[in-house]
Coordinates of C-alpha atoms in Angstrom, one line a residue:
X1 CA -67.5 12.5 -6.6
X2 CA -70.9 13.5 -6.6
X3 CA -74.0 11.5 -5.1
X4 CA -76.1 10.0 -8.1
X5 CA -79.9 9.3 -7.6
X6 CA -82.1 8.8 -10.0
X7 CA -83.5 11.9 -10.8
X8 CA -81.3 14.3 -9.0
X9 CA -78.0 15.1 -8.3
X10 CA -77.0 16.4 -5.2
X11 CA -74.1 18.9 -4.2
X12 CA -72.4 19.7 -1.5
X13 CA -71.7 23.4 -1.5
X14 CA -71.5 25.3 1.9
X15 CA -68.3 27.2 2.4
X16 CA -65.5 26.5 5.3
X17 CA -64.2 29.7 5.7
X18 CA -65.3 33.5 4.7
X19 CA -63.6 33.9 1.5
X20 CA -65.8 30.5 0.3
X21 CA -69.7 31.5 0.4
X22 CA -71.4 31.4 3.4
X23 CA -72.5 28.4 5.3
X24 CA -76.1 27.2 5.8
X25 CA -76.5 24.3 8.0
X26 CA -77.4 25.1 11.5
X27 CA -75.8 28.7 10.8
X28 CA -72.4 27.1 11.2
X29 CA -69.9 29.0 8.3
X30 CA -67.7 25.9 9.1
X31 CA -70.4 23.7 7.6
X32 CA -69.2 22.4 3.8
X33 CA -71.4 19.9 2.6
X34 CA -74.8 20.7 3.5
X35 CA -76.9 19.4 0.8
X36 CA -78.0 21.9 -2.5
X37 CA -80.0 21.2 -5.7
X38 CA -77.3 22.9 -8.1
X39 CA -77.0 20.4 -10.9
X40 CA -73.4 18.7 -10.4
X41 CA -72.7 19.2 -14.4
X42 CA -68.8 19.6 -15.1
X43 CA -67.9 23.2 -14.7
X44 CA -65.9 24.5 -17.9
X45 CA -62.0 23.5 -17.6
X46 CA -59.6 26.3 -15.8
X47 CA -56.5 27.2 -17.6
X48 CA -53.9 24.7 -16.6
X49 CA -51.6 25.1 -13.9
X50 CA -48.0 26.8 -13.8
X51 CA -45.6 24.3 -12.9
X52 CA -44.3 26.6 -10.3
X53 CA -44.8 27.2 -6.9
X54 CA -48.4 29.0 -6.9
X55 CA -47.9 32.4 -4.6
X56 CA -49.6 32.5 -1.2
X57 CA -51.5 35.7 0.0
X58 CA -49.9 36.8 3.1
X59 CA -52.5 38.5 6.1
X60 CA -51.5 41.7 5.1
X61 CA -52.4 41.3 1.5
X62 CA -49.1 40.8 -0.1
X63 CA -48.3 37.6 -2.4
X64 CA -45.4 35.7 -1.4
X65 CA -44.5 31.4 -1.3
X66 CA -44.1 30.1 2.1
X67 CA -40.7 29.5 3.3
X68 CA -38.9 26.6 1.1
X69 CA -37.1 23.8 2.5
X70 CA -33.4 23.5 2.5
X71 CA -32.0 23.4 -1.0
X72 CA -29.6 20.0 0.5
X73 CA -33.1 18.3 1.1
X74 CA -33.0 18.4 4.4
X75 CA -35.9 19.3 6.5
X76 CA -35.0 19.8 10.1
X77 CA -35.3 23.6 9.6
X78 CA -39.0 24.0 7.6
X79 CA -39.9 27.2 9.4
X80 CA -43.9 27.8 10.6
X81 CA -45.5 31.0 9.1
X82 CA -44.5 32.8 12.8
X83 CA -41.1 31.6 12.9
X84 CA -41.4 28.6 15.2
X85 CA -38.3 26.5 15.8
X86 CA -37.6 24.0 12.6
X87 CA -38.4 20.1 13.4
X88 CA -35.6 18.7 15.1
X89 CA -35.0 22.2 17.1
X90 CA -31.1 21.2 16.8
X91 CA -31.8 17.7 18.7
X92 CA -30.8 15.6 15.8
X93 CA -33.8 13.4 15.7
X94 CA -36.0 12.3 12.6
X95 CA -38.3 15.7 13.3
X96 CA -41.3 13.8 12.6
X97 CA -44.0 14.3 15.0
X98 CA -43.4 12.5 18.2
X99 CA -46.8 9.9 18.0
X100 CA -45.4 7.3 16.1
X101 CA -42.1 8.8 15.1
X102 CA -40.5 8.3 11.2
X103 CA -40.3 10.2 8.1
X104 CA -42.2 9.7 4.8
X105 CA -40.3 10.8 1.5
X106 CA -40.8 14.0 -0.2
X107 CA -42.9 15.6 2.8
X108 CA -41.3 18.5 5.0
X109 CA -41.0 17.5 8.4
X110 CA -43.5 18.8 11.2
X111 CA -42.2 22.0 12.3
X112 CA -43.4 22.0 16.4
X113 CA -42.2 18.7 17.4
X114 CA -40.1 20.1 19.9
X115 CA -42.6 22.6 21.1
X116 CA -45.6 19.6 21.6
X117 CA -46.6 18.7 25.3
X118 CA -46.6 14.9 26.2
X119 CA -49.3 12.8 24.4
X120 CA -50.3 12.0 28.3
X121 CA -50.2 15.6 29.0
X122 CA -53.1 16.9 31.6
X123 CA -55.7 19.1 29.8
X124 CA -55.7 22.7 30.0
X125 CA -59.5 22.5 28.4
X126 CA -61.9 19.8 29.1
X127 CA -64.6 21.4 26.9
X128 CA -65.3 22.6 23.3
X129 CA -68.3 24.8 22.4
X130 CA -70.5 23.7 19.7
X131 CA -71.0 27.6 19.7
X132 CA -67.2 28.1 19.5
X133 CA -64.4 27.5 22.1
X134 CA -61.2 30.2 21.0
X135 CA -57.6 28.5 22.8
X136 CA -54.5 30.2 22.4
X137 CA -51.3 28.9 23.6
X138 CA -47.6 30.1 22.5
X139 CA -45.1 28.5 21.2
X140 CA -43.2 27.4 24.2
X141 CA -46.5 26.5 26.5
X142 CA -49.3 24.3 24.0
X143 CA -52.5 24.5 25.6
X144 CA -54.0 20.8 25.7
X145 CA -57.7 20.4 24.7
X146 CA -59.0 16.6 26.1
X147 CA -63.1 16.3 25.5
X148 CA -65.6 13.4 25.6
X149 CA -68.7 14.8 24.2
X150 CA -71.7 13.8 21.6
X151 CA -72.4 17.6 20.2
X152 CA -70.5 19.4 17.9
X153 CA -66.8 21.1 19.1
X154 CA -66.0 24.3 16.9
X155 CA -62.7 25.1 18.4
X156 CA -60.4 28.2 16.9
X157 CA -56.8 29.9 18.2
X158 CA -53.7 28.8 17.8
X159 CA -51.1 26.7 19.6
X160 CA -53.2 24.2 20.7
X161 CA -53.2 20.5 20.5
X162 CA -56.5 18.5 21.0
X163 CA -55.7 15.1 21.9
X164 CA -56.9 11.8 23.2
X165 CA -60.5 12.8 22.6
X166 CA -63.8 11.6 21.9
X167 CA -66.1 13.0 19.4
X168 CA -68.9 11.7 18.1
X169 CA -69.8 14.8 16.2
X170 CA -68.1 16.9 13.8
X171 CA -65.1 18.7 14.8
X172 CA -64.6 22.2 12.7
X173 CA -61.0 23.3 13.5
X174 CA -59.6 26.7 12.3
X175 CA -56.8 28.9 12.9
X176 CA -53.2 27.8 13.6
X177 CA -50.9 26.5 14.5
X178 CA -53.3 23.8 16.5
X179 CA -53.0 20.1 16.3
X180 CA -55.4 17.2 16.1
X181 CA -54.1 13.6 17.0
X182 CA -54.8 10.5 18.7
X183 CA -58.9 11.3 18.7
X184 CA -61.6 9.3 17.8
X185 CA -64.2 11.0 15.6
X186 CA -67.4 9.6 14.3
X187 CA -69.7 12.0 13.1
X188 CA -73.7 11.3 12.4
X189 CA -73.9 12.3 8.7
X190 CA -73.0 16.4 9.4
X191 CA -70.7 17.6 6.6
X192 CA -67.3 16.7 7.5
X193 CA -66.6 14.7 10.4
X194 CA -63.5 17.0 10.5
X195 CA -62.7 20.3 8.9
X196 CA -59.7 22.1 9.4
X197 CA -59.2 25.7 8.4
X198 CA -56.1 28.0 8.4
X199 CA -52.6 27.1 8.8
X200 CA -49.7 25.5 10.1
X201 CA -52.1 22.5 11.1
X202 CA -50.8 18.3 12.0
X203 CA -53.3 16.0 11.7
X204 CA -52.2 12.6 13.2
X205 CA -53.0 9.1 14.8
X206 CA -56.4 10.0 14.3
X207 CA -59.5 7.5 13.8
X208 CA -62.6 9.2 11.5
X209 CA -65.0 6.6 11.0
X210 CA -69.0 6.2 9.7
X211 CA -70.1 10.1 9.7
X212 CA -73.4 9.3 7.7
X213 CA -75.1 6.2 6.8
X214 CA -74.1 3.9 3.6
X215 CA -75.9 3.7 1.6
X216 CA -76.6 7.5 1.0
X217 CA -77.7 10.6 -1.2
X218 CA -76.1 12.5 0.6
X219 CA -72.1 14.0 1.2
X220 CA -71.0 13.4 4.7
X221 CA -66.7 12.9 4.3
X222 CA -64.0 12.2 7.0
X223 CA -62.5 15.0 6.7
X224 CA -62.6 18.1 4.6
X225 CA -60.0 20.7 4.0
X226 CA -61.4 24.2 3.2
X227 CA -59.6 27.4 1.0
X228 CA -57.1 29.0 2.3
X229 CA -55.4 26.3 4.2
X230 CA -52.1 26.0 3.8
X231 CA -49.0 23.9 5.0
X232 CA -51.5 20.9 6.1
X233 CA -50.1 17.3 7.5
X234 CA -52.9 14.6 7.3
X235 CA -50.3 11.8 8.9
X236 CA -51.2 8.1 10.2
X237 CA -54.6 8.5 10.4
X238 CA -57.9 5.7 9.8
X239 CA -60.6 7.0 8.3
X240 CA -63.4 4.7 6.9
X241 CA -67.0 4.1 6.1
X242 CA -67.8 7.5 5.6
X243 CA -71.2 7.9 3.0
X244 CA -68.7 10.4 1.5
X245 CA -65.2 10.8 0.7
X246 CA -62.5 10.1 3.4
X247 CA -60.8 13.2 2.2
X248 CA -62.0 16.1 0.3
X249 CA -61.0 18.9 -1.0
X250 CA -62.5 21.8 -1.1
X251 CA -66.0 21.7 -2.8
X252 CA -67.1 25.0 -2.0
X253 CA -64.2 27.1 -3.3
X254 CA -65.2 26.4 -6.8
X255 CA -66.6 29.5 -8.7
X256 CA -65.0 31.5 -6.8
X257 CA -61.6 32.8 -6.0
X258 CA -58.9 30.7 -6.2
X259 CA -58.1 30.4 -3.0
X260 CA -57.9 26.0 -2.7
X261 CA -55.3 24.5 0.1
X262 CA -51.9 24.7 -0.9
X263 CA -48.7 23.4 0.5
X264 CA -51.0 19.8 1.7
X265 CA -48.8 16.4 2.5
X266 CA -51.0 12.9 3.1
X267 CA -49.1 10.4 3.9
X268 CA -49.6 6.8 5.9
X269 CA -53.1 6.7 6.2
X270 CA -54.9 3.9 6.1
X271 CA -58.5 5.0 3.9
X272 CA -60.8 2.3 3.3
X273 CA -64.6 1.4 2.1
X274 CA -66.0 4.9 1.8
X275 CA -68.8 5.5 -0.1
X276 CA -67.2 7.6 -2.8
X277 CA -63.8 8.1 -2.6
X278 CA -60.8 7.7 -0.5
X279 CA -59.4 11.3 -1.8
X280 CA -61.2 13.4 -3.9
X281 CA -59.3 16.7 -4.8
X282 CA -61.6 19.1 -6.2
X283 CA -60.1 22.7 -6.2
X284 CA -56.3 23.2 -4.9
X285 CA -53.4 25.4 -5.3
X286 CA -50.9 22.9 -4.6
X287 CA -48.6 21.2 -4.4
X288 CA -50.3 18.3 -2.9
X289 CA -48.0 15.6 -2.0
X290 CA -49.8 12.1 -1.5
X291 CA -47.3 9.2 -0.2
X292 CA -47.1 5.8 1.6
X293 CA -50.7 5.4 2.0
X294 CA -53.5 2.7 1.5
X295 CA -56.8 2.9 -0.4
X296 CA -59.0 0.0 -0.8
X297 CA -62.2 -1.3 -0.9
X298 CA -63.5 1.8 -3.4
X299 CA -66.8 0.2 -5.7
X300 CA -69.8 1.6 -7.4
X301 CA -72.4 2.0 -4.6
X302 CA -76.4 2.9 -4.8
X303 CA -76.1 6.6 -4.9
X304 CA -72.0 7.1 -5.9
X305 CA -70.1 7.4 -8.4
X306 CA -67.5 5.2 -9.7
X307 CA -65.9 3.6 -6.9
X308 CA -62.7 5.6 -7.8
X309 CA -60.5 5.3 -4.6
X310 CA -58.7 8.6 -6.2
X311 CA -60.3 11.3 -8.0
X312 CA -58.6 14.0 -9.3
X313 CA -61.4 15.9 -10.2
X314 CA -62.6 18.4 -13.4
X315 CA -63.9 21.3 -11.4
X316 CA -62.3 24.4 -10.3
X317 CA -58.6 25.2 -11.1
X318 CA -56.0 22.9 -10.2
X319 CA -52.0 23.6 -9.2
X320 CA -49.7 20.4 -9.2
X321 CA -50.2 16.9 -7.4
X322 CA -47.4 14.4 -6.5
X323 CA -48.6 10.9 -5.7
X324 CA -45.8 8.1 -5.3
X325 CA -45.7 5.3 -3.1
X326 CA -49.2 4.5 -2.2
X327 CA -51.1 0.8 -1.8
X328 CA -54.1 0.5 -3.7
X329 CA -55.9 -3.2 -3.8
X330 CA -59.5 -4.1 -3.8
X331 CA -60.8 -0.8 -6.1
X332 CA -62.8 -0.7 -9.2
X333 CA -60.7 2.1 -10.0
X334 CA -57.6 3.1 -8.1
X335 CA -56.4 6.5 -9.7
X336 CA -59.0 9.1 -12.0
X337 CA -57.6 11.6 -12.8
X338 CA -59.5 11.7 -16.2
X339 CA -60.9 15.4 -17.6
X340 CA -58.3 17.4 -15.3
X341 CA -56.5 20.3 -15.1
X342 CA -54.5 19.5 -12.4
X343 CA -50.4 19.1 -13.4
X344 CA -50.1 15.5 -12.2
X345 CA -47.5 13.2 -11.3
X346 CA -47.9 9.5 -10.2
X347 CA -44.7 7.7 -9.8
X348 CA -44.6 4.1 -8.3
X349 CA -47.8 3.9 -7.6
X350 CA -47.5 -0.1 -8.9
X351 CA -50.9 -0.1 -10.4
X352 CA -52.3 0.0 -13.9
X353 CA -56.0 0.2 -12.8
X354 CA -56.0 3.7 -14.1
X355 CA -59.1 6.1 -15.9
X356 CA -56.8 9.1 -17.4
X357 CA -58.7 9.5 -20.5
X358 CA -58.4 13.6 -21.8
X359 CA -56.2 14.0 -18.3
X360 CA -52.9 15.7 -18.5
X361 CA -51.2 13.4 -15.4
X362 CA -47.9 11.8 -16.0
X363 CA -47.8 8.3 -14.9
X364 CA -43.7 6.8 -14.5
X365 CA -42.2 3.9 -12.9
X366 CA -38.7 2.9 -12.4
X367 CA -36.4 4.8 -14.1
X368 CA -38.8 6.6 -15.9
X369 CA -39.4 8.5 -12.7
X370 CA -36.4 9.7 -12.3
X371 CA -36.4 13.0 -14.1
X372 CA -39.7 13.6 -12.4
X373 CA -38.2 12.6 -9.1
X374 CA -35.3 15.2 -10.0
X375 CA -38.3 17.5 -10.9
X376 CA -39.7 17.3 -7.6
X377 CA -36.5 17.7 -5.6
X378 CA -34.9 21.2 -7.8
X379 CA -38.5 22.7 -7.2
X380 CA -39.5 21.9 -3.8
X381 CA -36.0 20.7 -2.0
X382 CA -36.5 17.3 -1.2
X383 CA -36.3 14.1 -2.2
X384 CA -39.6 12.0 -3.0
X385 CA -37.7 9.0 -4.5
X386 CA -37.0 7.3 -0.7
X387 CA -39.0 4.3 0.4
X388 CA -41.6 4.4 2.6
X389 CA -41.1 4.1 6.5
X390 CA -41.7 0.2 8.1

């Protein structure tokens, strides 16, 4: 949602990665929501959606859909982008990541669980750059990243996990595959408290808490995911009392090419008394998949909107969303989807507290979900029906 004042309305609009427009705050081109006067007027509707899988532009230029999960819905062997070893890696486990282990329905497993040093693993790096710190690891040896700092850590490579840290500043993450889990991250109203580019990415056990003040005029989220990520797990994190959004989408890529995250799972987070929204999905090739989590304490403030704890918004063009599962209590409004484009399906969600005026979203419980559940499964491979984990 957008920040309301009085007599202007200000939008966040500074691009994550290069094929977004440039960044303007401190120079930093991993920067999204430094402040601009464009009006926030609703942008003219995109086409809608194809309800299949949108195509993803491979490094050398060519268009093709990452690699699907098993047609017998298992996930122990979702494949990385480089060919790393499937979940499990033949040990017959649950493949979810090892923090706080279990599975969440419809959501591929984490594909480096095997690969992942200790959680009380020495550090390789005690230090991150708020000029730019580049780690590279390989798949076999994960290079460990521990800091405890108060300026800004712009950290980019791949195979790394940073862990067990200490932040209070924003973290802009890009590359893959890296990791970010069991950190603390509290921001002081720059952007997103953390912004993770590129690919191949977990994002776990994490605490993101008041980056900016409430009440505010301005956009500072918990976290913001950028174009041109893809194959994103946001698992088990807190994030809360941001003067923003806990989790946004992708402001900047609107206008331009269509280039929104794609292939994006959220499940068992706990988001709570943001400022605007608990998710806000603004531009996205899909699918996004949004289950077993809890959203409350989402209410009209000062300068936000409409204390919405999801908003499936009206600008930019918009693939397919799956939300089942989820806990919403305490919200003016739990689910908005009203005025979008996106192909939307909300199945169990156990709530009627719903704006979806002029929205195209399919709303089913019961056995009325069913045939979307069976939707779901035929297209993507798995099944989105199960129960969420204790």
């Amino acid at each position: 949602m957008s920040k309301l004042s009085p007599a202007v309305v200000v939008v966040s609009l500074v691009s994550l990665l290069a094929a977004c427009a440039p960044g303007t705050r401190d120079g930093d081109p991993l920067d999204n929501n430094s402040a601009d006067a464009t009006p926030s007027s609703k942008r003219d509707a995109a086409p809608a959606a194809d309800s299949t899988t949108p195509p993803i532009a491979d490094a050398d230029g060519g268009s093709t859909p990452p690699p699907p999960p098993p047609s017998d819905g298992s996930t122990a062997d979702v494949v990385a982008s480089d060919g790393a070893a499937g979940a499990d890696a033949g040990a017959g486990d649950s493949g979810a990541p090892a923090t706080t282990g279990g599975s969440f329905p419809g959501i591929p497993q984490y594909p480096y669980r095997a690969q992942l040093p200790a959680l009380g693993a020495k550090a390789d790096v005690t230090s991150c750059s708020s000029n730019g710190t580049t780690v590279n690891g390989t798949a076999s040896s994960w290079k460990v990243v521990t800091v405890n700092q108060n300026t800004r850590c712009q950290i980019s490579g791949s195979y790394f996990v940073l862990q067990n840290s200490t932040v209070n500043h924003r973290i802009n993450a890009s590359g893959g595959p890296y990791v970010i889990r069991n950190n603390t991250i509290k921001a002081p109203g720059t952007g997103g408290a953390l912004n993770t580019g590129g690919s191949d990415i977990l994002v776990e056990n994490n605490v993101i808490h008041h980056n900016g003040v409430i009440p505010s005029s301005a956009d500072h989220h918990g976290m913001n995911v950028p174009g041109n990520t893809k194959r994103l797990w946001i698992l088990r994190n807190t994030i809360y009392e941001n003067s923003g959004d806990a989790i946004q989408f992708c402001h900047a890529c609107i206008g331009g090419t269509h280039d929104g995250p794609a292939f994006v799972y959220i499940a068992g987070n706990t988001m709570h008394d943001d400022e605007e929204n608990a998710i806000d999905l603004k531009e996205f090739l899909g699918p996004v998949v949004v289950v077993c989590n809890e959203m409350y304490g989402y209410d009209r403030g000062q300068f936000s909107g409409n204390g919405e704890a999801v908003r499936i918004n009206d600008e930019g063009q918009q693939g397919e969303v799956w939300f089942a599962h989820n806990n919403y209590h305490d919200n003016r409004t739990d689910i908005a989807p009203y005025g979008s484009d996106a192909k939307g399906y909300f199945l169990d969600e156990n709530t009627t507290n719903v704006n979806n005026s002029n929205s195209k979203s399919v709303f089913a419980n019961g056995a009325a979900a069913k045939p979307h559940y069976d939707q779901y499964k035929k297209q993507y491979g798995l099944d989105l029906s199960g129960a969420c984990p204790p």
